[in-house]
XYZ file of C-alpha atoms in Angstrom:
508
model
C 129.009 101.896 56.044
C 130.592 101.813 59.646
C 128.472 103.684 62.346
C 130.313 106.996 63.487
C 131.114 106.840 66.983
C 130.612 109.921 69.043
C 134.432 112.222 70.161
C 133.199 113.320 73.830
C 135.204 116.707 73.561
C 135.855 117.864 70.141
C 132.240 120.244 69.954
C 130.975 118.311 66.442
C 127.991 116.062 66.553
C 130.439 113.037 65.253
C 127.379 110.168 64.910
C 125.076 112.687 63.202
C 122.334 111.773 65.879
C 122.020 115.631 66.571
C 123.742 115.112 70.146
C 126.919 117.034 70.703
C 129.533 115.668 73.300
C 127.853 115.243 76.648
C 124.875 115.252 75.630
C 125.414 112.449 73.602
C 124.022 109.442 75.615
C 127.417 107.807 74.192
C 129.371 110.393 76.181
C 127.966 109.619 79.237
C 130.759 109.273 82.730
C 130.141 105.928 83.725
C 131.072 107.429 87.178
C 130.854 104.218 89.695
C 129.177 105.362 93.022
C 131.393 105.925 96.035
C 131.608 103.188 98.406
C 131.678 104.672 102.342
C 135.047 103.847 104.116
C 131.946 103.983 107.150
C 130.305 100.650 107.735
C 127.087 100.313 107.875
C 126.539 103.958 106.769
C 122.638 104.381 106.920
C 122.415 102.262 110.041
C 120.371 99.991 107.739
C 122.245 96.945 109.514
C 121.274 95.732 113.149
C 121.860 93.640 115.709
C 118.205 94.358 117.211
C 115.348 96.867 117.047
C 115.912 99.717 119.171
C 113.181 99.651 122.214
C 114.477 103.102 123.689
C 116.869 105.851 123.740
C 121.089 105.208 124.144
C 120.625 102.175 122.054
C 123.260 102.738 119.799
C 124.667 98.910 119.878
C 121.554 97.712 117.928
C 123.232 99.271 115.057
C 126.297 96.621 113.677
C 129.502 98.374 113.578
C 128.513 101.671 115.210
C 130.645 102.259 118.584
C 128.961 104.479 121.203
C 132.311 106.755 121.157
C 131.555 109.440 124.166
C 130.476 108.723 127.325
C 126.887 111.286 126.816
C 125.185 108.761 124.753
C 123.956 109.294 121.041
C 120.370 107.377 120.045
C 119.743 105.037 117.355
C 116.477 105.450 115.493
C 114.761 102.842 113.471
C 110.957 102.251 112.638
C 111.349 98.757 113.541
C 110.793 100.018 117.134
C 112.164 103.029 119.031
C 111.030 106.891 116.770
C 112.128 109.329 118.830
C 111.092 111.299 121.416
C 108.098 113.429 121.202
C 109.521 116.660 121.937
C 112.645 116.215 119.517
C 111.114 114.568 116.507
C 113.029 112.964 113.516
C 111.829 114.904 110.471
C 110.572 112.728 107.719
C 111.097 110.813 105.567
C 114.414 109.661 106.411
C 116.684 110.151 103.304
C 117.403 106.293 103.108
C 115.920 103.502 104.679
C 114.679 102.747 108.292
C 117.234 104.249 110.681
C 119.161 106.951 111.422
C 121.490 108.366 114.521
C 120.461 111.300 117.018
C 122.034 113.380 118.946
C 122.637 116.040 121.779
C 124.943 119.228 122.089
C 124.188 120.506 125.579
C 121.463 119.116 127.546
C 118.990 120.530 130.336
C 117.998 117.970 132.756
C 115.575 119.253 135.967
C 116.533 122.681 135.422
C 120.174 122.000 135.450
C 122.015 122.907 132.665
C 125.089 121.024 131.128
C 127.272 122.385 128.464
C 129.952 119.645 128.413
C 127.577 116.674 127.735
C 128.069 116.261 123.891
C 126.738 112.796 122.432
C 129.709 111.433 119.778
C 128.742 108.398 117.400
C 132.209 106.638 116.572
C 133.270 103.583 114.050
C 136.284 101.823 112.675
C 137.077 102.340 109.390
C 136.551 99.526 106.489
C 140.420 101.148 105.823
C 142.175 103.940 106.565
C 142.133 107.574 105.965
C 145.853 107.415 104.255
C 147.690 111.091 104.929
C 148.080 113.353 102.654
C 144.880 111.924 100.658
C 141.641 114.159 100.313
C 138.915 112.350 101.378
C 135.173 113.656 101.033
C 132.884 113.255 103.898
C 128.925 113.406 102.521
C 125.987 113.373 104.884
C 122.957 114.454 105.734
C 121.727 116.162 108.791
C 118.000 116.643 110.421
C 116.935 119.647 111.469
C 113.790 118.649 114.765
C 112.255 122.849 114.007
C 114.199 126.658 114.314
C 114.669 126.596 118.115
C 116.111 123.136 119.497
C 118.158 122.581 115.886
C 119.661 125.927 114.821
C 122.818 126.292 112.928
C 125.177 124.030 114.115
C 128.893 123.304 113.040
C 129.361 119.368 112.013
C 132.616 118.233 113.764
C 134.308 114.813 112.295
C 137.833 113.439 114.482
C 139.915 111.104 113.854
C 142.470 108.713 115.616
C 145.326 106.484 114.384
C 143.438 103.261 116.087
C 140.244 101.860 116.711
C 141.837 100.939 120.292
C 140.574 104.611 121.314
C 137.289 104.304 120.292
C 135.311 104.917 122.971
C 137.287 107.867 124.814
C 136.521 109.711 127.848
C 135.417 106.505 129.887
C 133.379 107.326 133.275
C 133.713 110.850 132.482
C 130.686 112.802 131.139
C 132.004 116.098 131.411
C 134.542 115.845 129.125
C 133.107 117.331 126.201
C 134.334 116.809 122.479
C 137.474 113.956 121.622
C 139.969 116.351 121.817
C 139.634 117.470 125.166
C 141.359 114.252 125.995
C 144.501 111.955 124.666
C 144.921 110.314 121.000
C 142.126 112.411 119.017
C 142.897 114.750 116.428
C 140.214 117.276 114.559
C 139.628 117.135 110.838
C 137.408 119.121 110.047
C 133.757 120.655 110.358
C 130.984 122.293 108.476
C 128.210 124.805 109.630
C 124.873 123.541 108.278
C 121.730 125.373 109.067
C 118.239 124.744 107.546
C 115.348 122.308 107.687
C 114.501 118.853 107.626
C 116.806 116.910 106.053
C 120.139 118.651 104.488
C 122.881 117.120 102.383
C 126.217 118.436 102.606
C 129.979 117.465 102.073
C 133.343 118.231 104.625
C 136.637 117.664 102.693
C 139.492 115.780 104.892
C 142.747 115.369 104.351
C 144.392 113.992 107.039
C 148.444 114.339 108.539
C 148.900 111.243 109.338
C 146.916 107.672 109.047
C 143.095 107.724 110.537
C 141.944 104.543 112.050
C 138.817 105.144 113.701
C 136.128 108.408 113.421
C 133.538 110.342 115.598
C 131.086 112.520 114.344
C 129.141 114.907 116.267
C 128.724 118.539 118.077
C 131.686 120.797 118.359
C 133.931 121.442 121.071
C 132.505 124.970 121.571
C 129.962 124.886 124.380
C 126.445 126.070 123.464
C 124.861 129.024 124.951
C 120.955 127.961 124.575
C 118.460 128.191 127.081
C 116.713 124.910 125.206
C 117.681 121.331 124.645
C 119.425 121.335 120.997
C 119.411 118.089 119.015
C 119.686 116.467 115.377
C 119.961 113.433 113.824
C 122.184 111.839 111.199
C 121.671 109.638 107.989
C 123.871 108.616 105.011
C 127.326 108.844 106.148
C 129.019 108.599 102.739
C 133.102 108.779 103.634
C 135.140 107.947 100.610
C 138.245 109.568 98.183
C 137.364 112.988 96.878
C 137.950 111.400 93.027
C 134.682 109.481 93.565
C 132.305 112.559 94.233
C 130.998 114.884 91.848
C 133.081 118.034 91.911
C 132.024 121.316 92.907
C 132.691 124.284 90.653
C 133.964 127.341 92.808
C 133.852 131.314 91.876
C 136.669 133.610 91.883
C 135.528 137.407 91.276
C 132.578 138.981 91.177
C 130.100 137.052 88.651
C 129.909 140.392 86.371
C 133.791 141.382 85.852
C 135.598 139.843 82.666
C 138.737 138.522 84.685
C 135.176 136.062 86.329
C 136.804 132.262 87.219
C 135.647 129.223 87.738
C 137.641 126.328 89.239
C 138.033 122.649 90.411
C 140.293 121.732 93.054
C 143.466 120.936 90.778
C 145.157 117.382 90.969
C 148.630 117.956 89.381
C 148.221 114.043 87.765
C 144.505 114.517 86.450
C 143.845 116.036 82.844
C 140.594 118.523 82.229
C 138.018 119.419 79.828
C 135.864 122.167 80.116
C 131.891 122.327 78.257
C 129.405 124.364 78.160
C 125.917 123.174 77.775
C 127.706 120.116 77.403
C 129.289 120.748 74.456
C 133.283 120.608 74.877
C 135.493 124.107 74.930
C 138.394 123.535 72.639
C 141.436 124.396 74.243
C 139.894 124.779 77.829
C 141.662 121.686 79.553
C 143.111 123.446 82.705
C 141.543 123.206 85.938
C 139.804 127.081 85.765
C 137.973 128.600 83.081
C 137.126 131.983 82.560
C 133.832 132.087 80.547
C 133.911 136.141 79.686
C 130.686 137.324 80.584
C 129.070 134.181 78.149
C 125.766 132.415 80.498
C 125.484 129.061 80.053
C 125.410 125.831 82.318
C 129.225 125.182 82.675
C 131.016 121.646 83.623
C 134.585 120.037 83.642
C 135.515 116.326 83.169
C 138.644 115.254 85.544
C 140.237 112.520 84.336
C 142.502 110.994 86.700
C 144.072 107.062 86.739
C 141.496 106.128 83.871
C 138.796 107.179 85.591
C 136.265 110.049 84.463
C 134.692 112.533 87.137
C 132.259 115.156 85.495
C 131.775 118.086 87.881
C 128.392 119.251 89.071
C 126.808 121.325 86.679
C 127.600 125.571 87.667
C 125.067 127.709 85.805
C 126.641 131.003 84.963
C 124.335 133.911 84.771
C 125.338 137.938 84.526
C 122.932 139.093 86.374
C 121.168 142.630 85.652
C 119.987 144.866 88.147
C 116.656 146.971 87.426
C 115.609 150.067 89.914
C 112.781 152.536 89.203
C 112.710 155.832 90.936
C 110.434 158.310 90.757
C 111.878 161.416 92.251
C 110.534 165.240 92.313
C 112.771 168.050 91.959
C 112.242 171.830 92.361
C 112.342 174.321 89.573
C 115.851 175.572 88.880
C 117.978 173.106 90.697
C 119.211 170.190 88.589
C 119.009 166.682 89.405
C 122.698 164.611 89.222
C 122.033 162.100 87.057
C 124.995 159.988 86.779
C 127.116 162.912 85.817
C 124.016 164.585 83.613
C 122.355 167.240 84.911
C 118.525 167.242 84.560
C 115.950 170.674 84.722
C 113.482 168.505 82.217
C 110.873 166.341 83.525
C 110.866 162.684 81.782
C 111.586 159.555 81.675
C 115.674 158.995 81.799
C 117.387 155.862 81.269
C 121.429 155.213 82.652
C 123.359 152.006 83.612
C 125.870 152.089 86.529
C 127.541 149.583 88.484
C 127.064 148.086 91.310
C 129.569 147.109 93.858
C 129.907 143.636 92.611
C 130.658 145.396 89.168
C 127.612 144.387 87.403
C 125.131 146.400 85.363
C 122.490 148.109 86.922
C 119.945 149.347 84.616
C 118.377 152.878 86.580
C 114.981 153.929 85.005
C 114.217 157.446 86.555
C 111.041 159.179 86.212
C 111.754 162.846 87.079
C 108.712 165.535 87.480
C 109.827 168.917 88.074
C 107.440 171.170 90.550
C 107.428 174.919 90.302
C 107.165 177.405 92.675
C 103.283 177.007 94.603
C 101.331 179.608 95.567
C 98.154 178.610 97.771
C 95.617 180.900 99.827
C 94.458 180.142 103.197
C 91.944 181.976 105.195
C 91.345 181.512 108.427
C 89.521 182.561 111.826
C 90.186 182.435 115.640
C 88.747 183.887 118.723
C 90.749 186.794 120.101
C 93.421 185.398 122.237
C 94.268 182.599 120.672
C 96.988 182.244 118.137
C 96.634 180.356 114.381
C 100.338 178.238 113.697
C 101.472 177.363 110.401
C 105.027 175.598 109.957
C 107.108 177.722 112.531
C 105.016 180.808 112.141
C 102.477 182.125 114.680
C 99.817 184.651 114.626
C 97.531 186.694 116.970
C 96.189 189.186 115.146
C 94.097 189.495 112.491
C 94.841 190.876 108.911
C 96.352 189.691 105.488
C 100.025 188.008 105.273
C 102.584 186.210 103.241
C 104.732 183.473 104.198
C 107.447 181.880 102.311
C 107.276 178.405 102.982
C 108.895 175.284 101.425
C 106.987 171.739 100.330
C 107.428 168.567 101.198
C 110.091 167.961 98.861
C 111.505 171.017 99.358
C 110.287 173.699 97.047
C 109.891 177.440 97.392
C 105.902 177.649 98.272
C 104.486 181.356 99.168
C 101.084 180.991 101.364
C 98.812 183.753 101.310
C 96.979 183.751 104.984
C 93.969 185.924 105.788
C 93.630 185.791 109.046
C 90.130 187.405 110.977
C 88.713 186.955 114.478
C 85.236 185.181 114.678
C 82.294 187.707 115.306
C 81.366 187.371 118.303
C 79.885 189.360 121.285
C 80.097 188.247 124.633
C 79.074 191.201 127.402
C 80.660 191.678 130.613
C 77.556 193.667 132.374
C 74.067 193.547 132.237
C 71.532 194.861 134.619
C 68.064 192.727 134.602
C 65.652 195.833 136.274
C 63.217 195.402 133.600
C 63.551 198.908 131.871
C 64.018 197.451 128.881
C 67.682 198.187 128.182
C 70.653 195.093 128.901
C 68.302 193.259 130.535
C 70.154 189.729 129.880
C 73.161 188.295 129.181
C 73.398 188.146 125.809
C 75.656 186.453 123.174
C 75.908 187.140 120.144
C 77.701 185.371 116.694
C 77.649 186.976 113.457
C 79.354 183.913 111.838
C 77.789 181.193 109.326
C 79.738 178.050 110.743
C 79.774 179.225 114.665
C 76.897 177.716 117.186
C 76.499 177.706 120.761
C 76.555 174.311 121.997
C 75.653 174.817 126.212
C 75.785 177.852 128.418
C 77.255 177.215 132.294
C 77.230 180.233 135.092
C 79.055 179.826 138.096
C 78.687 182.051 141.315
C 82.025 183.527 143.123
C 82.417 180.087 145.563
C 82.410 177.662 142.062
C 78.882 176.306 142.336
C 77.226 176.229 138.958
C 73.921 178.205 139.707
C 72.915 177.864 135.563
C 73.288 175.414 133.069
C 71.819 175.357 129.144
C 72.961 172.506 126.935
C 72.182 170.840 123.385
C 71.102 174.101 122.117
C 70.633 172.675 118.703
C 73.316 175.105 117.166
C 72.024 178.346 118.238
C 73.631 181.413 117.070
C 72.373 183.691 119.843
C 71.505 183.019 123.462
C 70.032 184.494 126.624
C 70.450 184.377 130.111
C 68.060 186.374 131.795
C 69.472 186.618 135.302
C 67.446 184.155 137.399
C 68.865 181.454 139.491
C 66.493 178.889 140.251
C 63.054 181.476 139.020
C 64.359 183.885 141.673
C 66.437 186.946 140.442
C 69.755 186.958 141.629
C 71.262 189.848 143.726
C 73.961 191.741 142.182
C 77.363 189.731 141.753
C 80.129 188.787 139.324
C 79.554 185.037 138.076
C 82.201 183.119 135.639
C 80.425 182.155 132.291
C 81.657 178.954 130.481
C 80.226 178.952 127.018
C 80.932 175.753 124.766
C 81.138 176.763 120.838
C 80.839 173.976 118.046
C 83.286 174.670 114.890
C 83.875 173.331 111.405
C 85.155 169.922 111.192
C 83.437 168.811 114.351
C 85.612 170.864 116.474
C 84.826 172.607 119.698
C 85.976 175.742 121.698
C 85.041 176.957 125.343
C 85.275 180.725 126.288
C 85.433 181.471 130.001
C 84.994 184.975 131.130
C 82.978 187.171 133.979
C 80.172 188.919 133.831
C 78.509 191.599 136.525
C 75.235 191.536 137.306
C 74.033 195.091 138.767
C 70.212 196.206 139.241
């Protein structure tokens, strides 16, 4: 019997192993690993151990390229500096590259000084050829390594590597003669962060420097980062990345490799091969599923990163009160029924969003308030104000809007204050006397004041007495006749006070 051998992209399990296609250890890209047109790419190689900073020539093949100079990092000797920490681990092996964009130095600030690691290519950057750039960047913490765009330039000989001699103020390669700007990326994040810039150059590239951009920082604070990995190599060799065209939730949805008019395509899903699908998009209609494409380009396979399609679906709750009579819009369907209502919509991005609504419906309220104030003052509720006592109705509305009718019985608080008395001793208004004919009501202190503001009586912590005296005397000596100003301190409900100030005569 001869063994079956396993067809990559025809969707059948061909060697009856119960592996379709990819995932079919038979199937698998035998993808060789890019090899870095950089030398010495993880500054793995050196010349010495680094002792301090701007050692950059410890590191074989790496060219200080700007005048500001970049530091080489390697455990062997030379970390870092303690303010602007590598993060670690590093992503491979002992060293790695950092650098400035800006720097402060004794309070003086300097934009232009931009630190610019350079080499000479193993071979060139040919034009018209897209090349990938992978790397990683370190991130020292939020403040002195925000976002920053990754800028790579080029030149058509390594005779310009370094550029800007003697001048530090020059700023990025392009400022001066020979250099030409590829490309950049914004990276943002922390630690260490892996990311790709595609190049294709317009003519032949020599010679590289990587760093800053040419924009001048605006920070108040030294920024630096650091560099590892520098993988620089034809785009064929990396993994591809699967972009999106249209909103993940519409059926016209797309998904795409960069094409390559000479390279052939096969699209799977879950690793099992699409018949028919062999152009460089793919439109999976509104099917999930963890979606790839195999390039195949000068007898060479390149599977794409895997893209995991999912149609997302949006779930809100809302719980919304309405008033009687006046219908809720719900999507089109107007509700006067409280219940639980279920409705999908769409969102901006065109997907389904699944609205659960849970509508209570609140009749008209009618509520009863009675209340009491001293004559004079005036009881508020909403916008309404009252004076005088008696029995009203106010048409109010609740909180969410709703016709509410308030009943308010309004009544003064019992209470007698005099205004004369006449302490002769015949038996009749002989003392000042208050009087409060109210359950919750209680004097709380008792002050009398003569004509020139001197308090000539005082009576406090009356333990909640309903009734009080004064009796005329100022200091066990009866007073002659005057008018004195009373201040009398009343303790409400809810821990609430009130002070009444008014005259009284005293006559003989």
């Amino acid at each position: 019997m001869i063994d079956q051998i396993e067809i990559c992209d025809n969707g059948i399990d061909d060697d009856g192993n119960g592996l379709i296609d990819l995932n079919d250890p038979g199937c698998e890209c035998a993808q060789p690993e890019p090899v870095s047109l950089i030398p010495n790419p993880s500054f793995e190689e050196r010349s010495c151990c680094p002792q301090e900073r701007a050692q950059l020539d410890c590191a074989v093949d790496w060219i200080q390229a700007s005048e500001p100079t970049t530091d080489y990092i390697n455990s062997c000797g030379y970390t870092g500096s303690d303010d602007l920490p590598p993060p670690y681990p590093f992503p491979d092996g002992l060293g790695v590259l950092g650098f400035r964009d800006g720097r402060i130095r004794n309070g003086s600030t300097q934009r232009n000084w931009k630190e610019y690691a350079g080499a000479c290519l193993i071979s060139p950057l040919l034009a018209g050829q897209e090349y990938t750039f992978e790397f990683y960047i370190g991130f020292v913490n939020a403040t002195n390594s925000p976002a920053i765009d990754v800028s790579f330039f080029g030149t058509t000989s390594c005779d310009y590597l370094p550029f800007g001699v003697g001048n530090e103020t020059l700023g990025c390669p392009t400022n001066g003669p020979n250099w030409q700007f590829l490309n950049s990326k914004k990276v943002s994040g922390t630690g260490w962060v892996k990311t790709t810039i595609t190049i294709v150059p317009n003519e032949d590239i020599y010679a590289i420097a990587i760093g800053p951009p040419c924009a001048l920082n605006t920070s108040s604070v030294n920024l630096y980062y650091y560099f590892d990995n520098l993988i620089l190599a034809e785009s064929k060799f990396f993994s591809k990345n699967i972009q999106e065209k249209e909103s993940v939730c519409v059926d016209d949805f797309e998904i795409s490799v960069t094409p390559n008019e000479n390279a052939t395509y096969q699209w799977y899903k879950d690793g099992i091969a699409i018949i028919g699908e062999t152009n460089s998009s793919y439109n999976p209609h509104l099917i999930e599923g963890d979606y790839s494409v195999m390039e195949y380009l000068d007898g060479q396979c390149n599977l794409s990163k895997i893209y995991p399609y999912e149609v997302p679906e949006f779930v809100t709750e809302v719980n919304l009160t309405i008033c009687e009579d006046e219908p809720y819009d719900f999507n089109s369907n107007l509700l006067l029924e409280p219940g639980i209502y279920i409705d999908t919509v769409l969102t901006e991005m065109g997907c389904d969003s699944i609205v659960i609504l849970d509508l209570r419906v609140k009749g008209k309220q009618e509520s009863y308030i009675s209340a009491k104030i001293f004559e004079g003052d005036v009881y508020k509720i909403e916008n309404f104000s009252f004076s005088e006592d008696g029995a009203y109705e106010l048409n109010l509305q609740t909180a969410e809007g709703c016709d509410s009718l308030v009943n308010l019985d309004l009544a003064f608080y019992k209470v007698y204050i005099p205004n004369i008395f006449s302490p002769n001793g015949d038996g009749v208004n002989d003392e000042f006397e208050i009087f409060i004919e109210e359950p919750d009501l209680f004097i709380h202190a008792v002050s009398i004041f003569n004509r020139w503001g001197n308090r000539v009586y005082h009576a406090s912590d009356l333990m909640n007495e309903s009734a009080y005296s004064w009796d005329g005397t100022i200091a066990n000596q009866f007073s002659d006749p005057a008018v004195f100003t009373y201040l009398i301190e009343f303790d409400l409900e809810n821990d609430k006070k009130k002070v009444i100030v008014g005259d009284i005569t005293l006559v003989h």
